[in-house]
Short mmCIF file of C-alpha atoms in Angstrom, two decimals:
data_model
loop_
_atom_site.label_atom_id
_atom_site.label_comp_id
_atom_site.label_asym_id
_atom_site.label_seq_id
_atom_site.Cartn_x
_atom_site.Cartn_y
_atom_site.Cartn_z
CA MET K 23 0.00 0.00 0.00
CA ILE K 24 1.31 3.47 -0.90
CA SER K 25 2.40 5.49 2.14
CA LEU K 26 0.73 8.85 2.81
CA GLN K 27 3.81 10.14 4.66
CA LYS K 28 6.70 9.83 2.23
CA GLY K 29 9.91 11.31 3.49
CA SER K 30 8.42 11.93 6.93
CA HIS K 31 10.83 12.78 9.75
CA LEU K 32 8.41 11.52 12.41
CA THR K 33 9.19 8.69 14.79
CA LEU K 34 7.35 5.36 14.55
CA SER K 35 4.96 6.30 17.37
CA GLU K 36 4.28 9.74 15.85
CA ILE K 37 3.54 8.16 12.47
CA PHE K 38 0.91 6.05 14.23
CA LEU K 39 -0.71 9.09 15.82
CA VAL K 40 -1.06 11.60 13.00
CA ASN K 41 -1.78 12.09 9.32
CA GLU K 42 -3.49 14.88 7.41
CA ASP K 43 -7.02 13.61 8.09
CA LEU K 44 -6.36 13.23 11.83
CA GLN K 45 -5.06 16.77 12.26
CA PRO K 46 -7.34 19.41 13.80
CA VAL K 47 -9.17 21.49 11.20
CA PHE K 48 -7.73 24.80 12.40
CA ASP K 49 -8.26 26.76 9.18
CA PRO K 50 -11.80 28.24 9.06
CA LYS K 51 -11.73 27.92 5.26
CA ASP K 52 -11.73 24.14 5.72
CA ARG K 53 -14.79 24.31 7.99
CA PRO K 54 -17.64 25.25 5.61
CA TRP K 55 -20.62 23.67 7.42
CA ARG K 56 -23.16 26.22 8.66
CA TRP K 57 -26.25 25.62 10.79
CA TRP K 58 -28.48 25.06 7.75
CA ASN K 59 -26.11 22.35 6.48
CA PHE K 60 -26.65 20.46 9.73
CA VAL K 61 -30.43 20.92 9.44
CA PHE K 62 -30.38 19.57 5.87
CA PHE K 63 -28.14 16.76 7.11
CA TRP K 64 -30.77 15.59 9.61
CA VAL K 65 -33.73 16.18 7.30
CA ALA K 66 -31.92 13.95 4.82
CA ASP K 67 -30.97 11.35 7.41
CA ALA K 68 -34.49 11.14 8.86
CA PHE K 69 -36.09 10.08 5.58
CA ASN K 70 -34.86 6.53 5.24
CA VAL K 71 -36.29 3.03 5.44
CA ASN K 72 -34.77 2.26 8.84
CA THR K 73 -36.43 5.26 10.55
CA TRP K 74 -39.80 4.22 9.13
CA GLN K 75 -39.40 0.69 10.52
CA ILE K 76 -38.12 1.84 13.93
CA ALA K 77 -41.26 3.96 14.32
CA ALA K 78 -43.43 0.93 13.57
CA THR K 79 -42.12 -1.20 16.44
CA GLY K 80 -44.19 0.63 19.07
CA VAL K 81 -47.48 0.01 17.25
CA GLN K 82 -46.46 -3.60 16.67
CA GLN K 83 -46.00 -3.91 20.44
CA LYS K 84 -49.69 -2.89 20.84
CA LEU K 85 -49.18 0.76 21.74
CA SER K 86 -51.63 3.21 20.21
CA TRP K 87 -50.29 5.30 17.35
CA TRP K 88 -50.18 8.50 19.43
CA GLU K 89 -48.35 6.78 22.29
CA THR K 90 -45.81 5.52 19.79
CA TRP K 91 -45.42 9.00 18.36
CA ILE K 92 -44.89 10.50 21.82
CA SER K 93 -42.24 7.85 22.54
CA VAL K 94 -40.52 8.81 19.28
CA TRP K 95 -40.52 12.49 20.29
CA ILE K 96 -39.04 11.63 23.69
CA GLY K 97 -36.52 9.16 22.25
CA TYR K 98 -35.14 11.49 19.62
CA SER K 99 -35.17 14.45 22.02
CA LEU K 100 -32.91 12.38 24.26
CA VAL K 101 -30.78 11.64 21.21
CA GLY K 102 -30.49 15.39 20.65
CA CYS K 103 -29.26 15.84 24.23
CA PHE K 104 -26.63 13.11 24.00
CA LEU K 105 -25.45 14.30 20.60
CA PHE K 106 -25.28 17.91 21.86
CA ILE K 107 -22.77 16.72 24.46
CA SER K 108 -20.71 14.46 22.20
CA GLN K 109 -20.34 16.95 19.34
CA ARG K 110 -18.82 19.70 21.51
CA ILE K 111 -15.27 18.38 21.49
CA GLY K 112 -15.36 18.41 17.69
CA SER K 113 -16.99 21.81 17.23
CA HIS K 114 -14.59 23.57 19.64
CA TYR K 115 -11.30 21.73 19.05
CA HIS K 116 -11.98 20.57 15.48
CA ILE K 117 -10.89 16.97 16.08
CA SER K 118 -12.55 13.74 14.96
CA PHE K 119 -13.93 10.90 17.08
CA PRO K 120 -10.75 8.72 16.96
CA VAL K 121 -8.64 11.61 18.24
CA SER K 122 -11.19 12.66 20.88
CA CYS K 123 -11.04 9.13 22.34
CA ARG K 124 -7.38 9.69 23.20
CA THR K 125 -8.28 12.10 26.00
CA SER K 126 -10.11 9.42 28.00
CA PHE K 127 -8.62 6.11 26.79
CA GLY K 128 -5.04 7.25 26.08
CA THR K 129 -3.14 7.90 22.87
CA PHE K 130 -2.79 4.17 22.18
CA GLY K 131 -5.60 2.99 24.44
CA SER K 132 -8.04 4.57 21.98
CA ILE K 133 -7.35 1.73 19.54
CA TRP K 134 -10.05 -0.56 20.99
CA PRO K 135 -12.91 1.98 20.85
CA ILE K 136 -11.84 2.77 17.29
CA ILE K 137 -11.78 -0.91 16.28
CA ASN K 138 -15.17 -1.40 17.92
CA ARG K 139 -16.57 1.51 15.93
CA VAL K 140 -15.00 0.64 12.58
CA VAL K 141 -16.24 -2.97 12.69
CA MET K 142 -19.77 -1.81 13.42
CA ALA K 143 -19.55 0.82 10.66
CA ILE K 144 -18.64 -1.87 8.13
CA ILE K 145 -21.50 -4.12 9.21
CA TRP K 146 -23.97 -1.25 9.12
CA PHE K 147 -22.69 -0.13 5.72
CA SER K 148 -23.52 -3.60 4.46
CA VAL K 149 -26.96 -3.66 6.12
CA GLN K 150 -27.92 -0.22 4.79
CA SER K 151 -26.67 -1.26 1.35
CA TRP K 152 -29.05 -4.21 1.43
CA LEU K 153 -31.96 -1.90 2.24
CA GLY K 154 -30.79 0.24 -0.67
CA ALA K 155 -30.70 -2.88 -2.85
CA GLU K 156 -34.38 -3.46 -2.11
CA CYS K 157 -35.07 0.06 -3.38
CA VAL K 158 -33.09 -0.66 -6.56
CA ALA K 159 -35.03 -3.91 -7.01
CA LEU K 160 -38.28 -1.93 -6.96
CA CYS K 161 -36.90 0.49 -9.54
CA LEU K 162 -35.96 -2.41 -11.82
CA LYS K 163 -39.39 -4.02 -11.41
CA ALA K 164 -41.06 -0.71 -12.19
CA ILE K 165 -39.09 -0.48 -15.46
CA PHE K 166 -38.92 -4.08 -16.65
CA GLY K 167 -42.04 -5.59 -15.09
CA ALA K 168 -43.12 -6.93 -11.72
CA ASN K 169 -42.14 -10.50 -12.68
CA LEU K 170 -38.53 -9.57 -13.44
CA GLU K 171 -37.23 -11.55 -10.47
CA THR K 172 -38.79 -14.79 -11.75
CA ARG K 173 -37.45 -14.17 -15.26
CA ILE K 174 -33.85 -14.03 -14.06
CA PRO K 175 -32.54 -17.57 -13.34
CA ASN K 176 -31.57 -17.97 -9.69
CA LYS K 177 -28.10 -19.53 -9.67
CA ILE K 178 -27.34 -18.82 -5.99
CA ALA K 179 -30.44 -20.13 -4.19
CA SER K 180 -28.34 -21.88 -1.53
CA SER K 181 -26.79 -18.57 -0.42
CA GLY K 182 -30.03 -17.29 1.09
CA THR K 183 -30.79 -14.75 -1.62
CA SER K 184 -31.56 -14.68 -5.34
CA SER K 185 -29.56 -13.67 -8.41
CA PHE K 186 -31.95 -10.75 -8.94
CA MET K 187 -31.49 -9.39 -5.41
CA PHE K 188 -27.73 -9.88 -5.59
CA LEU K 189 -27.70 -7.90 -8.85
CA SER K 190 -29.68 -5.13 -7.13
CA PHE K 191 -27.23 -5.20 -4.21
CA PHE K 192 -24.26 -4.90 -6.58
CA LEU K 193 -25.82 -2.01 -8.50
CA PHE K 194 -26.59 -0.07 -5.32
CA TRP K 195 -23.12 -0.80 -3.90
CA LEU K 196 -21.56 0.44 -7.15
CA PHE K 197 -23.72 3.58 -7.15
CA GLN K 198 -22.32 4.62 -3.74
CA LEU K 199 -18.64 4.56 -4.71
CA PRO K 200 -18.40 8.05 -6.29
CA PHE K 201 -19.88 9.59 -3.13
CA ILE K 202 -17.28 7.85 -0.96
CA TYR K 203 -14.62 9.70 -2.95
CA CYS K 204 -15.97 13.06 -1.74
CA ARG K 205 -14.43 14.64 1.35
CA PRO K 206 -16.62 15.52 4.38
CA GLN K 207 -16.30 19.25 3.63
CA THR K 208 -17.96 18.87 0.21
CA ILE K 209 -20.41 16.02 0.87
CA ARG K 210 -22.81 18.51 2.49
CA HIS K 211 -24.23 19.21 -0.98
CA LEU K 212 -25.43 15.59 -1.20
CA PHE K 213 -27.44 16.06 1.99
CA THR K 214 -29.01 19.26 0.67
CA VAL K 215 -30.19 17.49 -2.49
CA LYS K 216 -31.29 14.46 -0.48
CA ALA K 217 -33.25 16.62 1.97
CA TYR K 218 -35.38 18.22 -0.75
CA THR K 219 -35.77 15.02 -2.79
CA CYS K 220 -36.56 12.60 0.02
CA ALA K 221 -38.84 14.92 1.98
CA THR K 222 -40.88 15.56 -1.17
CA ALA K 223 -41.01 11.84 -1.99
CA GLY K 224 -42.03 10.92 1.56
CA ILE K 225 -44.93 13.39 1.62
CA ALA K 226 -46.02 12.37 -1.89
CA PHE K 227 -45.94 8.71 -0.86
CA LEU K 228 -48.16 9.45 2.16
CA VAL K 229 -50.70 11.41 0.09
CA TRP K 230 -50.72 8.76 -2.65
CA THR K 231 -51.30 5.97 -0.13
CA ILE K 232 -54.14 7.79 1.65
CA VAL K 233 -55.84 8.59 -1.67
CA ARG K 234 -55.57 4.96 -2.83
CA ALA K 235 -56.92 3.72 0.50
CA GLY K 236 -59.70 6.30 0.68
CA GLY K 237 -58.59 7.37 4.17
CA ILE K 238 -55.91 6.94 6.81
CA GLY K 239 -57.09 3.49 7.88
CA PRO K 240 -57.98 1.83 11.18
CA VAL K 241 -54.61 1.88 12.95
CA VAL K 242 -55.00 5.52 14.02
CA HIS K 243 -58.31 4.63 15.69
CA GLN K 244 -56.98 1.64 17.61
CA LYS K 245 -56.52 1.94 21.35
CA THR K 246 -53.76 0.21 23.24
CA GLU K 247 -54.41 -3.35 24.36
CA LEU K 248 -51.81 -3.16 27.12
CA THR K 249 -52.22 -2.41 30.82
CA GLY K 250 -50.01 -1.96 33.86
CA SER K 251 -46.29 -2.67 33.65
CA ASP K 252 -46.61 -4.26 30.21
CA HIS K 253 -47.93 -0.95 28.93
CA ALA K 254 -45.14 1.03 30.58
CA TRP K 255 -42.34 -1.23 29.34
CA ALA K 256 -43.69 -1.25 25.79
CA PHE K 257 -43.50 2.56 25.87
CA VAL K 258 -39.97 2.43 27.28
CA ASN K 259 -38.86 -0.06 24.64
CA SER K 260 -40.26 2.11 21.86
CA THR K 261 -38.36 5.09 23.27
CA MET K 262 -35.11 3.17 23.69
CA ASN K 263 -35.27 1.86 20.12
CA CYS K 264 -34.70 5.45 19.00
CA LEU K 265 -31.54 5.67 21.10
CA ALA K 266 -30.27 2.28 19.95
CA ASN K 267 -30.85 3.32 16.35
CA PHE K 268 -28.74 6.44 16.94
CA ALA K 269 -25.88 4.99 19.01
CA THR K 270 -23.37 5.16 16.19
CA LEU K 271 -24.18 8.78 15.27
CA ILE K 272 -23.98 9.90 18.90
CA VAL K 273 -20.48 8.46 19.20
CA ASN K 274 -19.08 9.78 15.93
CA ALA K 275 -20.71 13.23 16.16
CA PRO K 276 -17.27 14.98 16.25
CA ASP K 277 -16.52 13.67 12.74
CA PHE K 278 -18.94 16.27 11.36
CA SER K 279 -19.02 18.93 14.08
CA ARG K 280 -15.25 19.44 13.58
CA ILE K 281 -15.97 21.06 10.19
CA ALA K 282 -18.62 23.48 11.51
CA LYS K 283 -17.84 27.12 10.78
CA ASN K 284 -18.28 27.88 14.49
CA PRO K 285 -19.55 25.93 17.53
CA ARG K 286 -23.03 27.47 17.41
CA ASP K 287 -23.59 26.08 13.92
CA ALA K 288 -23.20 22.52 15.22
CA SER K 289 -25.05 22.79 18.53
CA LEU K 290 -28.63 24.09 18.66
CA SER K 291 -29.28 23.28 15.00
CA GLN K 292 -28.72 19.57 15.66
CA PHE K 293 -30.36 19.60 19.08
CA MET K 294 -33.60 20.92 17.58
CA ALA K 295 -33.54 19.34 14.12
CA ILE K 296 -33.17 15.71 15.24
CA PRO K 297 -36.45 15.28 17.19
CA ILE K 298 -38.46 17.37 14.72
CA CYS K 299 -37.21 15.62 11.57
CA PHE K 300 -37.42 12.08 12.91
CA ALA K 301 -40.83 12.63 14.53
CA ILE K 302 -42.27 13.87 11.22
CA THR K 303 -40.83 10.91 9.32
CA SER K 304 -42.19 8.52 11.94
CA LEU K 305 -45.67 10.06 11.69
CA ILE K 306 -45.63 9.67 7.91
CA GLY K 307 -44.65 6.02 8.36
CA ILE K 308 -47.40 5.35 10.89
CA LEU K 309 -50.12 7.01 8.78
CA ALA K 310 -49.07 5.35 5.52
CA SER K 311 -48.85 1.95 7.19
CA SER K 312 -52.29 2.50 8.74
CA ALA K 313 -53.75 3.28 5.32
CA SER K 314 -52.23 0.06 3.95
CA THR K 315 -54.51 -1.92 6.29
CA THR K 316 -57.58 -0.69 4.41
CA MET K 317 -56.17 -1.79 1.05
CA TYR K 318 -54.65 -5.16 1.90
CA GLY K 319 -56.23 -6.34 5.13
CA GLU K 320 -52.85 -6.31 6.88
CA THR K 321 -50.58 -3.56 8.12
CA LEU K 322 -47.42 -3.18 6.04
CA TRP K 323 -44.83 -1.50 8.24
CA SER K 324 -42.06 -1.27 5.65
CA PRO K 325 -42.50 1.34 2.90
CA LEU K 326 -40.75 -1.05 0.53
CA ASP K 327 -43.35 -3.77 1.15
CA LEU K 328 -46.08 -1.26 0.37
CA LEU K 329 -44.34 -0.13 -2.82
CA ASP K 330 -43.90 -3.76 -3.83
CA ARG K 331 -47.68 -4.23 -3.64
CA TYR K 332 -48.14 -1.17 -5.84
CA VAL K 333 -45.72 -2.36 -8.50
CA ASN K 334 -47.26 -5.84 -8.58
CA ALA K 335 -50.88 -4.74 -8.93
CA GLY K 336 -50.66 -1.24 -10.35
CA THR K 337 -50.93 0.47 -13.72
CA SER K 338 -48.09 1.99 -15.73
CA GLY K 339 -48.70 5.24 -13.85
CA ASP K 340 -48.37 3.40 -10.55
CA ARG K 341 -45.10 1.86 -11.72
CA ALA K 342 -43.77 5.31 -12.59
CA GLY K 343 -44.69 6.52 -9.12
CA VAL K 344 -43.01 3.49 -7.56
CA PHE K 345 -39.86 4.14 -9.58
CA PHE K 346 -39.45 7.75 -8.45
CA ILE K 347 -40.29 7.09 -4.80
CA ALA K 348 -38.05 3.99 -4.65
CA ALA K 349 -35.25 5.99 -6.29
CA ALA K 350 -35.67 8.67 -3.60
CA PHE K 351 -35.46 6.00 -0.90
CA ALA K 352 -32.32 4.63 -2.59
CA LEU K 353 -30.77 8.10 -2.48
CA ALA K 354 -31.77 8.29 1.18
CA GLN K 355 -29.90 5.06 1.88
CA VAL K 356 -26.81 6.40 0.10
CA GLY K 357 -26.80 9.52 2.26
CA THR K 358 -27.30 7.51 5.44
CA ASN K 359 -24.49 5.14 4.52
CA ILE K 360 -22.08 7.97 3.75
CA SER K 361 -22.86 10.01 6.86
CA ALA K 362 -23.11 7.22 9.42
CA ASN K 363 -20.77 4.59 8.06
CA SER K 364 -18.28 5.22 5.26
CA ILE K 365 -16.94 8.55 6.58
CA SER K 366 -16.80 7.15 10.11
CA ALA K 367 -15.05 3.98 8.94
CA GLY K 368 -12.63 6.06 6.89
CA THR K 369 -11.85 8.36 9.80
CA ASP K 370 -11.38 5.40 12.13
CA GLY K 371 -9.24 3.59 9.56
CA SER K 372 -6.98 6.62 9.28
CA ALA K 373 -6.46 6.42 13.06
CA LEU K 374 -5.59 2.71 12.96
CA LEU K 375 -3.18 2.93 10.00
CA PRO K 376 -2.50 6.64 9.53
CA ARG K 377 0.57 6.06 7.39
CA PHE K 378 -1.42 4.21 4.74
CA VAL K 379 -5.12 5.04 5.22
CA ASN K 380 -6.92 8.36 4.92
CA ILE K 381 -10.68 9.01 5.03
CA ARG K 382 -11.11 8.33 1.33
CA ARG K 383 -9.13 5.08 1.31
CA GLY K 384 -10.80 3.96 4.52
CA GLY K 385 -14.23 4.53 2.99
CA PHE K 386 -13.39 2.36 -0.01
CA ILE K 387 -11.95 -0.36 2.24
CA CYS K 388 -15.19 -0.27 4.25
CA ALA K 389 -17.25 -0.66 1.07
CA ALA K 390 -15.09 -3.56 -0.16
CA ILE K 391 -15.40 -5.51 3.10
CA ALA K 392 -19.11 -4.69 3.44
CA PHE K 393 -19.72 -6.26 0.05
CA CYS K 394 -18.52 -9.60 1.49
CA VAL K 395 -20.62 -9.50 4.68
CA CYS K 396 -23.75 -11.05 3.07
CA PRO K 397 -26.19 -8.66 4.77
CA TRP K 398 -29.32 -10.55 3.71
CA ASN K 399 -28.61 -12.96 6.56
CA PHE K 400 -29.38 -10.16 9.05
CA PHE K 401 -32.94 -10.04 7.75
CA THR K 402 -33.82 -13.72 8.14
CA SER K 403 -35.80 -12.77 11.26
CA SER K 404 -36.66 -9.43 12.81
CA SER K 405 -35.74 -10.64 16.30
CA ASN K 406 -32.16 -11.38 15.25
CA PHE K 407 -31.77 -7.91 13.81
CA THR K 408 -33.27 -6.24 16.89
CA THR K 409 -30.94 -8.23 19.15
CA TYR K 410 -27.95 -7.08 17.15
CA LEU K 411 -29.17 -3.47 17.22
CA SER K 412 -29.50 -3.50 21.02
CA ALA K 413 -26.12 -5.16 21.56
CA TYR K 414 -24.53 -2.53 19.37
CA ALA K 415 -25.91 0.23 21.62
CA VAL K 416 -24.51 -1.43 24.75
CA PHE K 417 -20.89 -1.15 23.64
CA LEU K 418 -21.10 2.29 22.08
CA SER K 419 -23.04 3.86 24.96
CA SER K 420 -20.23 2.89 27.35
CA ILE K 421 -17.65 4.53 25.09
CA ALA K 422 -19.79 7.67 24.83
CA GLY K 423 -20.21 7.76 28.62
CA VAL K 424 -16.47 7.62 29.27
CA VAL K 425 -15.65 10.33 26.70
CA ALA K 426 -18.44 12.61 28.01
CA ALA K 427 -17.33 12.21 31.64
CA ASP K 428 -13.73 13.02 30.77
CA TYR K 429 -14.60 16.08 28.69
CA CYS K 430 -17.50 17.60 30.62
CA VAL K 431 -16.66 16.78 34.25
CA VAL K 432 -12.97 15.91 34.60
CA ARG K 433 -11.48 18.38 32.12
CA ARG K 434 -14.32 20.94 32.17
CA GLY K 435 -14.08 21.36 28.41
CA TYR K 436 -10.29 21.89 28.35
CA ILE K 437 -8.21 19.99 25.79
CA ASN K 438 -4.54 20.59 24.97
CA VAL K 439 -4.86 19.68 21.30
CA PHE K 440 -1.17 19.16 20.57
CA HIS K 441 -0.82 16.67 23.43
CA LEU K 442 -3.21 14.37 21.58
CA TYR K 443 -0.56 13.60 18.96
CA SER K 444 2.41 12.69 21.17
CA ASN K 445 3.05 9.92 23.67
CA GLY K 446 5.89 11.30 25.79
CA ALA K 447 5.70 11.27 29.58
CA LYS K 448 5.11 15.04 29.77
CA TYR K 449 1.93 14.95 27.69
CA ASN K 450 -1.57 14.87 29.18
CA TYR K 451 -2.95 11.88 27.33
CA SER K 452 -0.07 9.38 27.34
CA TYR K 453 -0.89 8.33 30.95
CA ASN K 454 1.99 5.81 30.96
CA LYS K 455 4.60 4.34 28.63
CA PHE K 456 1.92 2.22 26.98
CA GLY K 457 -0.33 5.21 26.25
CA ILE K 458 -3.33 3.56 27.95
CA ASN K 459 -5.66 5.08 30.54
CA TRP K 460 -6.76 2.15 32.72
CA ARG K 461 -9.49 4.31 34.29
CA GLY K 462 -11.21 4.64 30.93
CA TYR K 463 -11.14 0.90 30.33
CA ALA K 464 -12.37 0.09 33.83
CA ALA K 465 -15.31 2.47 33.39
CA TYR K 466 -16.02 1.07 29.91
CA ILE K 467 -16.23 -2.48 31.25
CA CYS K 468 -18.44 -1.34 34.14
CA GLY K 469 -20.76 0.22 31.59
CA ILE K 470 -21.11 -3.08 29.75
CA LEU K 471 -21.48 -5.40 32.76
CA PRO K 472 -25.03 -4.38 33.86
CA ASN K 473 -26.33 -5.42 30.45
CA VAL K 474 -24.54 -8.75 30.02
CA VAL K 475 -27.21 -10.92 31.69
CA GLY K 476 -30.02 -9.12 29.88
CA PHE K 477 -28.24 -9.59 26.57
CA ALA K 478 -28.07 -13.34 27.26
CA GLY K 479 -31.83 -13.24 27.79
CA ALA K 480 -32.34 -11.39 24.51
CA CYS K 481 -30.44 -14.21 22.80
CA GLY K 482 -32.98 -16.75 24.07
CA ASN K 483 -31.61 -17.81 27.45
CA LYS K 484 -33.69 -17.77 30.63
CA VAL K 485 -32.68 -14.89 32.90
CA PRO K 486 -34.30 -12.98 35.82
CA ILE K 487 -36.94 -10.48 34.77
CA GLY K 488 -34.97 -7.69 36.48
CA ALA K 489 -32.04 -8.28 34.13
CA THR K 490 -34.41 -7.95 31.19
CA TYR K 491 -35.69 -4.63 32.48
CA VAL K 492 -32.13 -3.35 32.92
CA TYR K 493 -31.29 -4.46 29.39
CA ASN K 494 -34.33 -2.64 28.04
CA LEU K 495 -32.62 0.52 29.30
CA SER K 496 -29.24 -0.58 27.92
CA PHE K 497 -28.20 2.77 26.46
CA PHE K 498 -28.91 4.60 29.72
CA THR K 499 -27.40 1.95 31.98
CA GLY K 500 -24.27 1.71 29.84
CA TYR K 501 -23.81 5.46 29.50
CA ILE K 502 -24.56 6.40 33.11
CA SER K 503 -22.56 3.52 34.62
CA ALA K 504 -19.47 4.30 32.52
CA PHE K 505 -19.87 8.04 33.17
CA SER K 506 -20.16 7.61 36.95
CA VAL K 507 -17.38 5.06 37.36
CA TYR K 508 -14.94 7.15 35.32
CA CYS K 509 -15.62 10.26 37.42
CA ALA K 510 -15.14 8.26 40.64
CA LEU K 511 -11.88 6.68 39.48
CA VAL K 512 -10.38 9.97 38.34
CA TYR K 513 -11.42 11.62 41.61
CA PHE K 514 -9.32 9.12 43.57
CA PHE K 515 -6.65 8.66 40.89
CA PRO K 516 -6.22 12.09 39.23
CA VAL K 517 -4.85 12.56 35.72
CA LYS K 518 -2.86 15.31 34.01
CA GLY K 519 -4.59 18.21 32.31
CA MET K 520 -7.32 18.80 34.92
CA PRO K 521 -8.15 22.52 35.33
CA VAL K 522 -9.62 21.87 38.79
CA LYS K 523 -8.46 19.16 41.17
CA LYS K 524 -11.72 18.73 43.11
CA PHE K 525 -13.89 18.63 40.02
CA LEU K 526 -16.93 17.30 41.89
CA SER K 527 -17.14 20.39 44.10
CA GLU K 528 -15.27 23.22 42.34
CA SER K 529 -16.91 25.28 39.60
CA GLY K 530 -15.48 26.54 36.32
CA TRP K 531 -15.68 25.85 32.59
CA TYR K 532 -12.53 26.02 30.44
CA GLU K 533 -13.68 25.22 26.92
CA GLU K 534 -12.19 27.19 24.01
CA ASN K 535 -13.04 27.59 20.36
CA VAL K 536 -9.55 26.94 19.03
CA ASN K 537 -8.51 28.81 15.88
CA TYR K 538 -4.78 28.25 16.03
CA GLU K 539 -2.52 29.78 13.39
CA LEU K 540 0.35 27.39 12.83
CA GLU K 541 3.79 29.00 12.69
CA GLU K 542 5.17 25.79 11.17
CA ASP K 543 3.59 22.73 9.59
CA PHE K 544 1.56 20.61 12.00
CA MET K 545 3.99 17.70 11.96
CA THR K 546 6.70 20.01 13.32
CA GLU K 547 4.37 21.93 15.62
CA ILE K 548 3.41 18.87 17.66
CA ASN K 549 7.02 18.54 18.84
CA ASN K 550 7.14 22.11 20.16
CA ASP K 551 6.40 22.85 23.79
CA HIS K 552 2.68 23.45 24.44
CA PRO K 553 2.06 23.73 28.21
CA ASN K 554 -1.45 23.60 29.65
CA ASP K 555 -3.10 27.01 29.63
CA TYR K 556 -6.29 27.02 31.67
CA ILE K 557 -8.50 30.00 30.89
CA LYS K 558 -11.71 30.08 32.87
CA GLY K 559 -14.39 31.52 30.68
CA GLY K 560 -17.57 30.43 28.94
CA LYS K 561 -20.47 28.30 30.05
CA PHE K 562 -21.60 24.84 29.06
CA LEU K 563 -25.02 26.20 28.03
#
């Protein structure tokens, strides 16, 4: 593989810690994202197949439609709060998630959280690509006829899919590659186009479905069949599904907030846009699915299932409508894959092998591996996919809890950016000769432990009901446990770079919006002396 650091004078450890994509984005010209770009980003991200299906789980669990919608509002409002916290380190210090992990896990201790994230990004890239393939399949059926799948000989029946669906998967996978080539600074234009296109398609789909059905259907008139604790836990589960669905984006929020023009552009815009955009998409999904009951005698909770009925029984005009709406959903899946997975995998890959991998190369490596994952196996049963989704949140919530505790409580928003790229004894984030912060790992494990028994129960084993209830709150239990344990450990075993020693009782906030003008190139600058400079100033809110 061709090195990205030819002729570099850096030591072996420094080569491992820095490349161009890992450097802070100090130059404001390289931070073009304004508040409206973040709004378009979330409008675009909200309109996808996965959001539609997540919203349906509450109604499937026998909640009424309005209870489900309230749970969605609460769930995504909580997402906005968690993301507001996690994005701050990126918007103020202009560093990505892999680099931000070094403050709490150590310069080399950050490797495990990064590996954990990059593996999940690859799997999710594959899963979202399969959902995109189903959209492509609908487009092909709309053009060439509803029986196209039966006309193509199935030569791979034993693999769990068909030749037609594999062709659709390949076409969608291929369609994504040019977008992976784009850098994060310029990909914002994709989200603007996607926001207008997908929002229009989603509303048109809802109107079309209601007109075909002659009304919004019986689901919106159904009352809940649940009582007591069953009712309460169904509501909690519906709320927590929103958090589990967002675990990856909460963790890697700095990857995009680092390129915000200023911190305000990345804060309130995201905090407000997330619950509004996802609640509207969820309502469209609930109403359209309700209308499907009138037409087919069963409730179709996936928009793709509903479109498949249209293409199979519709006129040429219906097929044209299916084509354009399915194409919009395919574009939605591309945007989701780029924002949540390929850029994150590329950023993480550049942190694991910075000499050879940058964001662009990492994105293509992610796509290549994802192609081999065989994502159709994740959809053999909905319970398997839900189990995987919940387990994913357990690990990432613990990482997010440790990073948030270190930044918000221990360091009060203060980061010495240049110390993140060196592992000498005098630097804040080396911790020891191995570059590992044992406190971060201890807190991370403590965040996972409360959910282990419940996870075993979710996999089909018999466990106490209390463990199941704890697991239903897995994102909260993981986040809060890791957050609390890390604060306690650092209180008794202090670390370098703490503006206040008694951080549980002393006040003060030391966050800065860093716009550093380099006197030399960054590779040289990191070896210069940069002592801690605590300036008490702004407020968290």
